[in-house]
């Protein structure tokens, strides 16, 4: 039986979206899954929007772009960016988003209004990844908090342990303290998502 997961990763340049994509990609390849990743926009500009399509499957994948209405998971480090990609979400899809805004435009709407619109989704996890990262002792680990919070939504295709192995592999060149901080943030996000 073909298992697949179409993921949109979104946020703002400098938040660590590409690290999430790298960890998921590493875990998927270690698990012998097929993987396609679409071009990421805006990463050259800190504060610009960053978006990536990540497609995982047990069978070959022919397109790297996710059609509107077919995304299984939107993982967003910025609430307005989560809102932007809702048209791509499938009816049974999940949104896992940070509630802390990255206010990079002068007319940014009230964050509560943005979150209200995101919360109409059937399956949604909204948490303050920035605050959770500080609480976990990993202030720069909001992205791993988010990944941990999404681990359950990913578990039908990727075991959370494989994601942890991916974190260890991706951050190993930065030393064990960085690996441990990222793993702690992942665990904290995983626990928070259960609430």
Coordinates of N, CA and C in Angstrom, one line a residue, residues 71-74 82-83 85-87 89-97 114-126:
X71 N -2.6 19.0 0.4 CA -1.5 19.0 1.4 C -2.0 18.2 2.7
X72 N -1.1 17.4 3.2 CA -1.5 16.6 4.4 C -1.1 17.3 5.7
X73 N -0.1 18.2 5.6 CA 0.5 18.9 6.8 C 1.1 20.2 6.4
X74 N 0.6 21.2 7.1 CA 1.2 22.6 7.0 C 2.0 22.8 8.3
X82 N 1.0 30.4 7.9 CA 0.1 29.2 8.0 C -1.2 29.5 7.3
X83 N -1.7 30.7 7.5 CA -2.9 31.1 6.9 C -2.8 31.2 5.4
X85 N -1.2 29.4 3.4 CA -1.2 28.2 2.6 C -2.4 27.3 2.9
X86 N -3.4 27.8 3.7 CA -4.6 27.0 3.9 C -5.3 26.5 2.7
X87 N -5.3 27.2 1.5 CA -5.9 26.7 0.3 C -5.3 25.4 -0.2
X89 N -4.4 22.9 1.9 CA -4.6 21.8 2.8 C -5.8 20.9 2.4
X90 N -5.6 19.6 2.6 CA -6.7 18.7 2.3 C -7.7 18.8 3.4
X91 N -9.0 18.3 3.2 CA -10.0 18.4 4.3 C -9.6 17.6 5.6
X92 N -8.8 16.6 5.4 CA -8.3 15.8 6.6 C -6.9 16.2 7.1
X93 N -6.3 17.2 6.4 CA -5.0 17.7 6.7 C -4.8 18.3 8.0
X94 N -3.6 18.4 8.5 CA -3.2 19.0 9.7 C -2.5 20.4 9.5
X95 N -2.7 21.3 10.5 CA -1.9 22.5 10.5 C -1.2 22.5 11.9
X96 N 0.1 22.6 11.9 CA 0.8 22.8 13.2 C 1.6 24.1 13.0
X97 N 1.2 25.1 13.9 CA 1.8 26.4 13.7 C 2.2 27.1 15.0
X114 N -5.7 36.4 13.1 CA -5.0 35.4 12.2 C -5.2 34.0 12.8
X115 N -5.0 33.8 14.1 CA -5.1 32.5 14.7 C -6.6 32.0 14.7
X116 N -7.5 32.9 14.8 CA -8.9 32.6 14.7 C -9.2 31.9 13.4
X117 N -8.7 32.5 12.3 CA -8.9 31.9 10.9 C -8.2 30.6 10.8
X118 N -7.0 30.4 11.4 CA -6.3 29.2 11.3 C -7.0 28.1 12.1
X119 N -7.6 28.5 13.2 CA -8.3 27.5 14.1 C -9.6 26.9 13.5
X120 N -10.1 27.4 12.3 CA -11.2 26.8 11.7 C -10.9 25.4 11.1
X121 N -9.6 25.2 10.9 CA -9.2 23.9 10.4 C -9.6 22.8 11.4
X122 N -10.0 21.6 10.8 CA -10.4 20.5 11.6 C -9.3 20.0 12.6
X123 N -8.1 19.8 12.0 CA -7.0 19.3 12.8 C -5.9 20.4 12.9
X124 N -5.8 21.0 14.1 CA -4.9 22.1 14.2 C -4.2 22.0 15.6
X125 N -2.9 22.3 15.6 CA -2.1 22.5 16.8 C -1.5 23.9 16.7
X126 N -1.9 24.7 17.7 CA -1.3 26.1 17.7 C -0.5 26.2 19.1

